[in-house]
Amino acid sequence: MLYSEKVMDHFQNPRNVGKMEDADGVGEVGNAKCGDIMKMYIKVDKGRITDVKFNTFGCGSAIATSSIATEMIKGKRIEEALQLSNKAVVEALDGLPAHKVHCSVLAEEAVKAAVKDYYDKNGIEYDREVFEKIEYEHCR
Ligand code: FES
């Protein structure tokens, strides 16, 4: 079977889908390889991510990876959420076919973009290198 049960589950029943009107940070990123788009919303309280939502114009693997990514960062401290790698997301889904691994990058980058937006809005200092490689959708 090409996709693991976890991938199929998160694709068919994605968690935390939707828009967040009162988000503290919003990140929108694009995947240069396929043109798909991911938008991530975070709610932050005392340095902790208390709620996450995502919306995507993306493939099934992008949906599944973002769905599990939202579960992995919900309740975590911001610094911990920034450590989330696409590799960790793929592992949590019991793997993705090699040619779909690039889809998981969208999830990682959208989380980072939302955190960056939160930092920018609140005048919080941060290490710019962490956000350097992200393909922000509005920049393209
Ligand atoms: Fe575009 Fe998967 S093919 S994110």
PDB file of C-alpha atoms and ligand atoms in Angstrom, residues 31 33-38 56-63 99-100 102-104 106, ligand 1:
ATOM      1  CA  ASN A  31       5.369  24.959  -2.401  1.00  0.00           C
ATOM      2  CA  LYS A  33       7.530  22.360  -6.672  1.00  0.00           C
ATOM      3  CA  CYS A  34       3.791  22.098  -7.207  1.00  0.00           C
ATOM      4  CA  GLY A  35       2.277  25.531  -6.525  1.00  0.00           C
ATOM      5  CA  ASP A  36       0.192  24.297  -3.600  1.00  0.00           C
ATOM      6  CA  ILE A  37      -0.583  26.706  -0.784  1.00  0.00           C
ATOM      7  CA  MET A  38      -0.868  26.263   2.976  1.00  0.00           C
ATOM      8  CA  THR A  56      -4.843  24.387   2.306  1.00  0.00           C
ATOM      9  CA  PHE A  57      -5.059  24.379  -1.417  1.00  0.00           C
ATOM     10  CA  GLY A  58      -2.904  21.307  -1.542  1.00  0.00           C
ATOM     11  CA  CYS A  59      -2.699  17.599  -2.162  1.00  0.00           C
ATOM     12  CA  GLY A  60      -3.706  14.766   0.155  1.00  0.00           C
ATOM     13  CA  SER A  61      -0.214  14.435   1.596  1.00  0.00           C
ATOM     14  CA  ALA A  62      -0.142  18.159   2.383  1.00  0.00           C
ATOM     15  CA  ILE A  63      -3.481  17.789   4.161  1.00  0.00           C
ATOM     16  CA  HIS A  99       8.018  11.735  -4.186  1.00  0.00           C
ATOM     17  CA  LYS A 100       5.518  13.154  -1.666  1.00  0.00           C
ATOM     18  CA  HIS A 102       8.214  17.669  -0.387  1.00  0.00           C
ATOM     19  CA  CYS A 103       4.541  18.089   0.571  1.00  0.00           C
ATOM     20  CA  SER A 104       5.449  17.759   4.245  1.00  0.00           C
ATOM     21  CA  LEU A 106       4.641  22.892   3.512  1.00  0.00           C
TER      22      LEU A 106
HETATM   23 FE1  FES B   1       1.776  19.978  -3.714  1.00  0.00          FE
HETATM   24 FE2  FES B   1       1.738  17.809  -2.315  1.00  0.00          FE
HETATM   25  S1  FES B   1       1.770  17.942  -4.465  1.00  0.00           S
HETATM   26  S2  FES B   1       1.908  19.814  -1.590  1.00  0.00           S
END
